[in-house]
Amino acid sequence: MDKQNENQNGNQEFVDFIVTARKYKTKLTNKYLARQKWEQFNPGYVKSFLPGTVIKLKVKPKQKVKEGELLMIHDAMKMLNRVVSPITGVVKAIHVTEGQKIPKNFLMIEIEPK
């Protein structure tokens, strides 16, 4: 649980919010505190849509890639998925290795747009 909304005794504190110029106090729920945080979309980040295993890497760091070019093969739910480049650019970093098991939304490859 996020300790952001707790006081020294472990009790949740009230937080302020304003609706149409009126100020209210409320406690944030555990579900809200555990939510996935929003992050700015980056077209050069290649993330996994499903948990699975990296079968084969087809690129190396600093390699130029074109949009639609094969980057890797990812095994998810007994299906081999072709992961292709979303943009044209240069491979900035590879955060996976062959045989590595990865969770959903894992940043696998970073591509710097060119």
mmCIF file of N, CA and C in Angstrom:
data_model
loop_
_atom_site.group_PDB
_atom_site.id
_atom_site.type_symbol
_atom_site.label_atom_id
_atom_site.label_comp_id
_atom_site.label_asym_id
_atom_site.label_seq_id
_atom_site.Cartn_x
_atom_site.Cartn_y
_atom_site.Cartn_z
ATOM 1 N N MET A 1 0.841 -1.189 0.000
ATOM 2 C CA MET A 1 0.000 0.000 0.000
ATOM 3 C C MET A 1 0.875 1.237 0.000
ATOM 4 N N ASP A 2 0.464 2.247 -0.673
ATOM 5 C CA ASP A 2 1.201 3.494 -0.767
ATOM 6 C C ASP A 2 1.110 4.222 0.569
ATOM 7 N N LYS A 3 2.230 4.603 1.146
ATOM 8 C CA LYS A 3 2.278 5.277 2.446
ATOM 9 C C LYS A 3 2.028 6.770 2.316
ATOM 10 N N GLN A 4 1.735 7.226 1.114
ATOM 11 C CA GLN A 4 1.555 8.635 0.831
ATOM 12 C C GLN A 4 0.369 9.239 1.588
ATOM 13 N N ASN A 5 -0.623 8.458 1.902
ATOM 14 C CA ASN A 5 -1.862 8.962 2.478
ATOM 15 C C ASN A 5 -2.039 8.517 3.931
ATOM 16 N N GLU A 6 -0.963 8.082 4.598
ATOM 17 C CA GLU A 6 -1.063 7.615 5.977
ATOM 18 C C GLU A 6 -0.309 8.547 6.916
ATOM 19 N N ASN A 7 -0.822 8.668 8.145
ATOM 20 C CA ASN A 7 -0.103 9.451 9.141
ATOM 21 C C ASN A 7 0.813 8.525 9.935
ATOM 22 N N GLN A 8 1.444 9.034 10.995
ATOM 23 C CA GLN A 8 2.423 8.254 11.754
ATOM 24 C C GLN A 8 1.807 7.039 12.442
ATOM 25 N N ASN A 9 0.524 7.059 12.765
ATOM 26 C CA ASN A 9 -0.138 5.954 13.443
ATOM 27 C C ASN A 9 -0.644 4.887 12.469
ATOM 28 N N GLY A 10 -0.422 5.081 11.161
ATOM 29 C CA GLY A 10 -0.875 4.112 10.180
ATOM 30 C C GLY A 10 -2.300 4.342 9.710
ATOM 31 N N ASN A 11 -2.963 5.391 10.217
ATOM 32 C CA ASN A 11 -4.328 5.703 9.790
ATOM 33 C C ASN A 11 -4.289 6.581 8.549
ATOM 34 N N GLN A 12 -5.285 6.385 7.697
ATOM 35 C CA GLN A 12 -5.350 7.213 6.507
ATOM 36 C C GLN A 12 -5.773 8.620 6.884
ATOM 37 N N GLU A 13 -5.152 9.599 6.213
ATOM 38 C CA GLU A 13 -5.516 10.987 6.422
ATOM 39 C C GLU A 13 -6.462 11.422 5.311
ATOM 40 N N PHE A 14 -7.227 12.458 5.588
ATOM 41 C CA PHE A 14 -8.108 13.010 4.580
ATOM 42 C C PHE A 14 -7.289 13.837 3.595
ATOM 43 N N VAL A 15 -7.691 13.838 2.328
ATOM 44 C CA VAL A 15 -7.065 14.663 1.314
ATOM 45 C C VAL A 15 -8.107 15.628 0.783
ATOM 46 N N ASP A 16 -7.647 16.781 0.305
ATOM 47 C CA ASP A 16 -8.550 17.807 -0.206
ATOM 48 C C ASP A 16 -8.751 17.644 -1.701
ATOM 49 N N PHE A 17 -9.967 17.907 -2.163
ATOM 50 C CA PHE A 17 -10.205 18.049 -3.587
ATOM 51 C C PHE A 17 -11.305 19.071 -3.770
ATOM 52 N N ILE A 18 -11.307 19.713 -4.942
ATOM 53 C CA ILE A 18 -12.226 20.816 -5.194
ATOM 54 C C ILE A 18 -13.086 20.477 -6.408
ATOM 55 N N VAL A 19 -14.404 20.653 -6.255
ATOM 56 C CA VAL A 19 -15.355 20.445 -7.342
ATOM 57 C C VAL A 19 -16.209 21.689 -7.428
ATOM 58 N N THR A 20 -16.238 22.293 -8.590
ATOM 59 C CA THR A 20 -16.997 23.529 -8.843
ATOM 60 C C THR A 20 -16.870 24.525 -7.692
ATOM 61 N N ALA A 21 -15.640 24.851 -7.375
ATOM 62 C CA ALA A 21 -15.289 25.874 -6.376
ATOM 63 C C ALA A 21 -15.678 25.507 -4.947
ATOM 64 N N ARG A 22 -16.036 24.254 -4.689
ATOM 65 C CA ARG A 22 -16.304 23.809 -3.322
ATOM 66 C C ARG A 22 -15.232 22.814 -2.926
ATOM 67 N N LYS A 23 -14.755 22.930 -1.712
ATOM 68 C CA LYS A 23 -13.671 22.077 -1.234
ATOM 69 C C LYS A 23 -14.253 20.963 -0.367
ATOM 70 N N TYR A 24 -13.827 19.721 -0.654
ATOM 71 C CA TYR A 24 -14.278 18.548 0.080
ATOM 72 C C TYR A 24 -13.069 17.817 0.636
ATOM 73 N N LYS A 25 -13.318 16.951 1.628
ATOM 74 C CA LYS A 25 -12.287 16.077 2.164
ATOM 75 C C LYS A 25 -12.743 14.634 1.963
ATOM 76 N N THR A 26 -11.803 13.782 1.609
ATOM 77 C CA THR A 26 -12.121 12.376 1.418
ATOM 78 C C THR A 26 -10.881 11.552 1.722
ATOM 79 N N LYS A 27 -11.077 10.259 1.878
ATOM 80 C CA LYS A 27 -9.952 9.329 2.018
ATOM 81 C C LYS A 27 -9.791 8.603 0.697
ATOM 82 N N LEU A 28 -8.546 8.363 0.292
ATOM 83 C CA LEU A 28 -8.289 7.638 -0.942
ATOM 84 C C LEU A 28 -8.380 6.144 -0.668
ATOM 85 N N THR A 29 -9.029 5.413 -1.555
ATOM 86 C CA THR A 29 -9.192 3.974 -1.365
ATOM 87 C C THR A 29 -7.904 3.230 -1.713
ATOM 88 N N ASN A 30 -7.776 2.027 -1.186
ATOM 89 C CA ASN A 30 -6.614 1.197 -1.503
ATOM 90 C C ASN A 30 -6.570 0.881 -2.993
ATOM 91 N N LYS A 31 -7.741 0.672 -3.600
ATOM 92 C CA LYS A 31 -7.800 0.394 -5.038
ATOM 93 C C LYS A 31 -7.233 1.574 -5.830
ATOM 94 N N TYR A 32 -7.590 2.783 -5.429
ATOM 95 C CA TYR A 32 -7.065 3.975 -6.101
ATOM 96 C C TYR A 32 -5.554 4.091 -5.905
ATOM 97 N N LEU A 33 -5.080 3.844 -4.700
ATOM 98 C CA LEU A 33 -3.648 3.955 -4.418
ATOM 99 C C LEU A 33 -2.831 2.895 -5.147
ATOM 100 N N ALA A 34 -3.436 1.729 -5.430
ATOM 101 C CA ALA A 34 -2.726 0.628 -6.092
ATOM 102 C C ALA A 34 -2.865 0.666 -7.605
ATOM 103 N N ARG A 35 -3.558 1.660 -8.150
ATOM 104 C CA ARG A 35 -3.799 1.718 -9.588
ATOM 105 C C ARG A 35 -2.483 1.876 -10.356
ATOM 106 N N GLN A 36 -2.529 1.503 -11.620
ATOM 107 C CA GLN A 36 -1.369 1.695 -12.478
ATOM 108 C C GLN A 36 -1.266 3.180 -12.792
ATOM 109 N N LYS A 37 -0.121 3.749 -12.529
ATOM 110 C CA LYS A 37 0.087 5.179 -12.732
ATOM 111 C C LYS A 37 0.160 5.497 -14.224
ATOM 112 N N TRP A 38 -0.356 6.652 -14.604
ATOM 113 C CA TRP A 38 -0.315 7.103 -15.985
ATOM 114 C C TRP A 38 1.099 7.510 -16.340
ATOM 115 N N GLU A 39 1.518 7.192 -17.550
ATOM 116 C CA GLU A 39 2.818 7.642 -18.026
ATOM 117 C C GLU A 39 2.690 8.140 -19.452
ATOM 118 N N GLN A 40 3.522 9.100 -19.804
ATOM 119 C CA GLN A 40 3.515 9.688 -21.142
ATOM 120 C C GLN A 40 3.811 8.611 -22.183
ATOM 121 N N PHE A 41 3.058 8.576 -23.271
ATOM 122 C CA PHE A 41 3.281 7.609 -24.337
ATOM 123 C C PHE A 41 4.588 7.927 -25.048
ATOM 124 N N ASN A 42 5.405 6.910 -25.272
ATOM 125 C CA ASN A 42 6.648 7.062 -26.006
ATOM 126 C C ASN A 42 6.616 6.072 -27.171
ATOM 127 N N PRO A 43 6.559 6.563 -28.426
ATOM 128 C CA PRO A 43 6.444 5.647 -29.565
ATOM 129 C C PRO A 43 7.660 4.744 -29.755
ATOM 130 N N GLY A 44 8.795 5.088 -29.150
ATOM 131 C CA GLY A 44 10.005 4.286 -29.287
ATOM 132 C C GLY A 44 10.142 3.189 -28.254
ATOM 133 N N TYR A 45 9.206 3.091 -27.310
ATOM 134 C CA TYR A 45 9.248 2.036 -26.298
ATOM 135 C C TYR A 45 8.465 0.826 -26.804
ATOM 136 N N VAL A 46 9.124 -0.317 -26.848
ATOM 137 C CA VAL A 46 8.469 -1.561 -27.263
ATOM 138 C C VAL A 46 8.222 -2.371 -25.994
ATOM 139 N N LYS A 47 6.952 -2.469 -25.595
ATOM 140 C CA LYS A 47 6.584 -3.168 -24.360
ATOM 141 C C LYS A 47 5.829 -4.450 -24.686
ATOM 142 N N SER A 48 5.864 -5.391 -23.752
ATOM 143 C CA SER A 48 5.147 -6.655 -23.944
ATOM 144 C C SER A 48 3.662 -6.462 -23.638
ATOM 145 N N PHE A 49 2.814 -7.006 -24.505
ATOM 146 C CA PHE A 49 1.368 -6.938 -24.285
ATOM 147 C C PHE A 49 0.892 -8.097 -23.419
ATOM 148 N N LEU A 50 1.650 -9.191 -23.428
ATOM 149 C CA LEU A 50 1.323 -10.378 -22.651
ATOM 150 C C LEU A 50 2.575 -10.872 -21.935
ATOM 151 N N PRO A 51 2.418 -11.539 -20.785
ATOM 152 C CA PRO A 51 3.590 -12.161 -20.173
ATOM 153 C C PRO A 51 4.048 -13.320 -21.049
ATOM 154 N N GLY A 52 5.333 -13.602 -21.025
ATOM 155 C CA GLY A 52 5.830 -14.692 -21.852
ATOM 156 C C GLY A 52 7.334 -14.819 -21.792
ATOM 157 N N THR A 53 7.912 -15.429 -22.819
ATOM 158 C CA THR A 53 9.340 -15.704 -22.887
ATOM 159 C C THR A 53 9.909 -15.155 -24.187
ATOM 160 N N VAL A 54 11.083 -14.523 -24.083
ATOM 161 C CA VAL A 54 11.780 -14.036 -25.272
ATOM 162 C C VAL A 54 12.438 -15.242 -25.939
ATOM 163 N N ILE A 55 12.079 -15.510 -27.181
ATOM 164 C CA ILE A 55 12.612 -16.665 -27.898
ATOM 165 C C ILE A 55 13.869 -16.286 -28.686
ATOM 166 N N LYS A 56 13.788 -15.228 -29.482
ATOM 167 C CA LYS A 56 14.907 -14.858 -30.345
ATOM 168 C C LYS A 56 14.956 -13.349 -30.533
ATOM 169 N N LEU A 57 16.129 -12.746 -30.295
ATOM 170 C CA LEU A 57 16.352 -11.332 -30.582
ATOM 171 C C LEU A 57 16.911 -11.215 -31.992
ATOM 172 N N LYS A 58 16.386 -10.302 -32.775
ATOM 173 C CA LYS A 58 16.819 -10.116 -34.158
ATOM 174 C C LYS A 58 17.578 -8.806 -34.368
ATOM 175 N N VAL A 59 17.759 -8.007 -33.307
ATOM 176 C CA VAL A 59 18.467 -6.726 -33.414
ATOM 177 C C VAL A 59 19.518 -6.613 -32.323
ATOM 178 N N LYS A 60 20.399 -5.635 -32.502
ATOM 179 C CA LYS A 60 21.459 -5.343 -31.531
ATOM 180 C C LYS A 60 21.433 -3.858 -31.216
ATOM 181 N N PRO A 61 21.997 -3.440 -30.067
ATOM 182 C CA PRO A 61 22.072 -2.011 -29.769
ATOM 183 C C PRO A 61 22.800 -1.243 -30.882
ATOM 184 N N LYS A 62 22.351 -0.026 -31.115
ATOM 185 C CA LYS A 62 22.890 0.905 -32.122
ATOM 186 C C LYS A 62 22.585 0.479 -33.558
ATOM 187 N N GLN A 63 21.748 -0.540 -33.731
ATOM 188 C CA GLN A 63 21.360 -0.985 -35.070
ATOM 189 C C GLN A 63 20.231 -0.104 -35.586
ATOM 190 N N LYS A 64 20.299 0.282 -36.864
ATOM 191 C CA LYS A 64 19.224 1.051 -37.480
ATOM 192 C C LYS A 64 18.089 0.097 -37.834
ATOM 193 N N VAL A 65 16.860 0.526 -37.560
ATOM 194 C CA VAL A 65 15.682 -0.274 -37.885
ATOM 195 C C VAL A 65 14.653 0.590 -38.596
ATOM 196 N N LYS A 66 13.853 -0.051 -39.441
ATOM 197 C CA LYS A 66 12.767 0.637 -40.135
ATOM 198 C C LYS A 66 11.447 0.227 -39.505
ATOM 199 N N GLU A 67 10.458 1.068 -39.649
ATOM 200 C CA GLU A 67 9.123 0.754 -39.140
ATOM 201 C C GLU A 67 8.649 -0.555 -39.750
ATOM 202 N N GLY A 68 8.181 -1.481 -38.899
ATOM 203 C CA GLY A 68 7.690 -2.772 -39.357
ATOM 204 C C GLY A 68 8.749 -3.858 -39.409
ATOM 205 N N GLU A 69 10.017 -3.511 -39.157
ATOM 206 C CA GLU A 69 11.097 -4.500 -39.178
ATOM 207 C C GLU A 69 11.012 -5.405 -37.946
ATOM 208 N N LEU A 70 11.310 -6.692 -38.136
ATOM 209 C CA LEU A 70 11.250 -7.672 -37.045
ATOM 210 C C LEU A 70 12.327 -7.376 -36.004
ATOM 211 N N LEU A 71 11.914 -7.228 -34.736
ATOM 212 C CA LEU A 71 12.841 -6.980 -33.638
ATOM 213 C C LEU A 71 13.138 -8.248 -32.844
ATOM 214 N N MET A 72 12.092 -9.060 -32.624
ATOM 215 C CA MET A 72 12.244 -10.246 -31.790
ATOM 216 C C MET A 72 11.049 -11.174 -31.943
ATOM 217 N N ILE A 73 11.222 -12.394 -31.431
ATOM 218 C CA ILE A 73 10.129 -13.368 -31.357
ATOM 219 C C ILE A 73 9.821 -13.560 -29.869
ATOM 220 N N HIS A 74 8.542 -13.451 -29.522
ATOM 221 C CA HIS A 74 8.090 -13.519 -28.131
ATOM 222 C C HIS A 74 7.050 -14.635 -28.018
ATOM 223 N N ASP A 75 7.269 -15.582 -27.116
ATOM 224 C CA ASP A 75 6.341 -16.688 -26.890
ATOM 225 C C ASP A 75 5.393 -16.299 -25.762
ATOM 226 N N ALA A 76 4.104 -16.215 -26.087
ATOM 227 C CA ALA A 76 3.092 -15.884 -25.084
ATOM 228 C C ALA A 76 1.915 -16.833 -25.273
ATOM 229 N N MET A 77 1.552 -17.548 -24.219
ATOM 230 C CA MET A 77 0.420 -18.465 -24.245
ATOM 231 C C MET A 77 0.552 -19.489 -25.378
ATOM 232 N N LYS A 78 1.739 -20.040 -25.537
ATOM 233 C CA LYS A 78 2.050 -21.066 -26.536
ATOM 234 C C LYS A 78 1.916 -20.571 -27.975
ATOM 235 N N MET A 79 1.986 -19.257 -28.161
ATOM 236 C CA MET A 79 1.962 -18.686 -29.501
ATOM 237 C C MET A 79 3.238 -17.878 -29.705
ATOM 238 N N LEU A 80 3.857 -18.038 -30.860
ATOM 239 C CA LEU A 80 5.041 -17.254 -31.184
ATOM 240 C C LEU A 80 4.590 -15.960 -31.845
ATOM 241 N N ASN A 81 4.932 -14.834 -31.195
ATOM 242 C CA ASN A 81 4.520 -13.522 -31.679
ATOM 243 C C ASN A 81 5.716 -12.783 -32.262
ATOM 244 N N ARG A 82 5.514 -12.210 -33.437
ATOM 245 C CA ARG A 82 6.543 -11.379 -34.060
ATOM 246 C C ARG A 82 6.405 -9.971 -33.509
ATOM 247 N N VAL A 83 7.457 -9.455 -32.908
ATOM 248 C CA VAL A 83 7.453 -8.089 -32.376
ATOM 249 C C VAL A 83 8.203 -7.232 -33.391
ATOM 250 N N VAL A 84 7.512 -6.239 -33.959
ATOM 251 C CA VAL A 84 8.103 -5.397 -34.995
ATOM 252 C C VAL A 84 8.293 -3.966 -34.488
ATOM 253 N N SER A 85 9.161 -3.241 -35.161
ATOM 254 C CA SER A 85 9.469 -1.867 -34.784
ATOM 255 C C SER A 85 8.281 -0.950 -35.078
ATOM 256 N N PRO A 86 7.864 -0.157 -34.082
ATOM 257 C CA PRO A 86 6.745 0.757 -34.312
ATOM 258 C C PRO A 86 7.160 2.016 -35.083
ATOM 259 N N ILE A 87 8.475 2.315 -35.104
ATOM 260 C CA ILE A 87 8.981 3.528 -35.750
ATOM 261 C C ILE A 87 10.314 3.233 -36.432
ATOM 262 N N THR A 88 10.754 4.155 -37.271
ATOM 263 C CA THR A 88 12.082 4.084 -37.870
ATOM 264 C C THR A 88 13.048 4.801 -36.938
ATOM 265 N N GLY A 89 14.201 4.191 -36.681
ATOM 266 C CA GLY A 89 15.169 4.804 -35.790
ATOM 267 C C GLY A 89 16.348 3.903 -35.514
ATOM 268 N N VAL A 90 16.988 4.139 -34.364
ATOM 269 C CA VAL A 90 18.160 3.375 -33.943
ATOM 270 C C VAL A 90 17.845 2.711 -32.607
ATOM 271 N N VAL A 91 18.197 1.438 -32.467
ATOM 272 C CA VAL A 91 17.968 0.719 -31.211
ATOM 273 C C VAL A 91 18.856 1.344 -30.138
ATOM 274 N N LYS A 92 18.222 1.953 -29.158
ATOM 275 C CA LYS A 92 18.946 2.630 -28.078
ATOM 276 C C LYS A 92 19.347 1.653 -26.979
ATOM 277 N N ALA A 93 18.439 0.747 -26.610
ATOM 278 C CA ALA A 93 18.721 -0.214 -25.534
ATOM 279 C C ALA A 93 17.836 -1.438 -25.693
ATOM 280 N N ILE A 94 18.386 -2.587 -25.281
ATOM 281 C CA ILE A 94 17.633 -3.840 -25.251
ATOM 282 C C ILE A 94 17.620 -4.302 -23.795
ATOM 283 N N HIS A 95 16.429 -4.439 -23.224
ATOM 284 C CA HIS A 95 16.281 -4.764 -21.805
ATOM 285 C C HIS A 95 15.931 -6.231 -21.555
ATOM 286 N N VAL A 96 16.044 -7.063 -22.579
ATOM 287 C CA VAL A 96 15.727 -8.490 -22.437
ATOM 288 C C VAL A 96 16.856 -9.329 -23.036
ATOM 289 N N THR A 97 16.864 -10.597 -22.669
ATOM 290 C CA THR A 97 17.799 -11.557 -23.254
ATOM 291 C C THR A 97 17.001 -12.769 -23.723
ATOM 292 N N GLU A 98 17.570 -13.540 -24.628
ATOM 293 C CA GLU A 98 16.885 -14.732 -25.115
ATOM 294 C C GLU A 98 16.670 -15.706 -23.961
ATOM 295 N N GLY A 99 15.457 -16.243 -23.861
ATOM 296 C CA GLY A 99 15.105 -17.175 -22.792
ATOM 297 C C GLY A 99 14.542 -16.509 -21.547
ATOM 298 N N GLN A 100 14.592 -15.191 -21.489
ATOM 299 C CA GLN A 100 14.102 -14.461 -20.312
ATOM 300 C C GLN A 100 12.579 -14.462 -20.275
ATOM 301 N N LYS A 101 12.017 -14.711 -19.103
ATOM 302 C CA LYS A 101 10.569 -14.627 -18.890
ATOM 303 C C LYS A 101 10.260 -13.187 -18.483
ATOM 304 N N ILE A 102 9.242 -12.604 -19.095
ATOM 305 C CA ILE A 102 8.905 -11.208 -18.835
ATOM 306 C C ILE A 102 7.420 -11.065 -18.504
ATOM 307 N N PRO A 103 7.081 -10.078 -17.665
ATOM 308 C CA PRO A 103 5.674 -9.827 -17.333
ATOM 309 C C PRO A 103 5.015 -8.922 -18.379
ATOM 310 N N LYS A 104 3.729 -8.715 -18.227
ATOM 311 C CA LYS A 104 2.977 -7.802 -19.078
ATOM 312 C C LYS A 104 3.508 -6.383 -18.886
ATOM 313 N N ASN A 105 3.509 -5.583 -19.938
ATOM 314 C CA ASN A 105 3.950 -4.177 -19.938
ATOM 315 C C ASN A 105 5.432 -3.995 -19.605
ATOM 316 N N PHE A 106 6.239 -5.016 -19.846
ATOM 317 C CA PHE A 106 7.677 -4.924 -19.585
ATOM 318 C C PHE A 106 8.334 -4.195 -20.761
ATOM 319 N N LEU A 107 9.196 -3.214 -20.463
ATOM 320 C CA LEU A 107 9.909 -2.479 -21.508
ATOM 321 C C LEU A 107 11.001 -3.381 -22.063
ATOM 322 N N MET A 108 10.818 -3.851 -23.291
ATOM 323 C CA MET A 108 11.763 -4.799 -23.895
ATOM 324 C C MET A 108 12.857 -4.094 -24.680
ATOM 325 N N ILE A 109 12.476 -3.138 -25.527
ATOM 326 C CA ILE A 109 13.435 -2.468 -26.406
ATOM 327 C C ILE A 109 13.092 -0.979 -26.488
ATOM 328 N N GLU A 110 14.137 -0.152 -26.478
ATOM 329 C CA GLU A 110 13.955 1.292 -26.678
ATOM 330 C C GLU A 110 14.529 1.664 -28.047
ATOM 331 N N ILE A 111 13.763 2.411 -28.813
ATOM 332 C CA ILE A 111 14.206 2.864 -30.128
ATOM 333 C C ILE A 111 14.193 4.387 -30.151
ATOM 334 N N GLU A 112 15.307 4.959 -30.564
ATOM 335 C CA GLU A 112 15.411 6.417 -30.682
ATOM 336 C C GLU A 112 14.978 6.817 -32.094
ATOM 337 N N PRO A 113 13.946 7.653 -32.217
ATOM 338 C CA PRO A 113 13.459 8.042 -33.561
ATOM 339 C C PRO A 113 14.528 8.784 -34.353
ATOM 340 N N LYS A 114 14.552 8.540 -35.649
ATOM 341 C CA LYS A 114 15.485 9.258 -36.555
ATOM 342 C C LYS A 114 14.717 9.802 -37.720
#
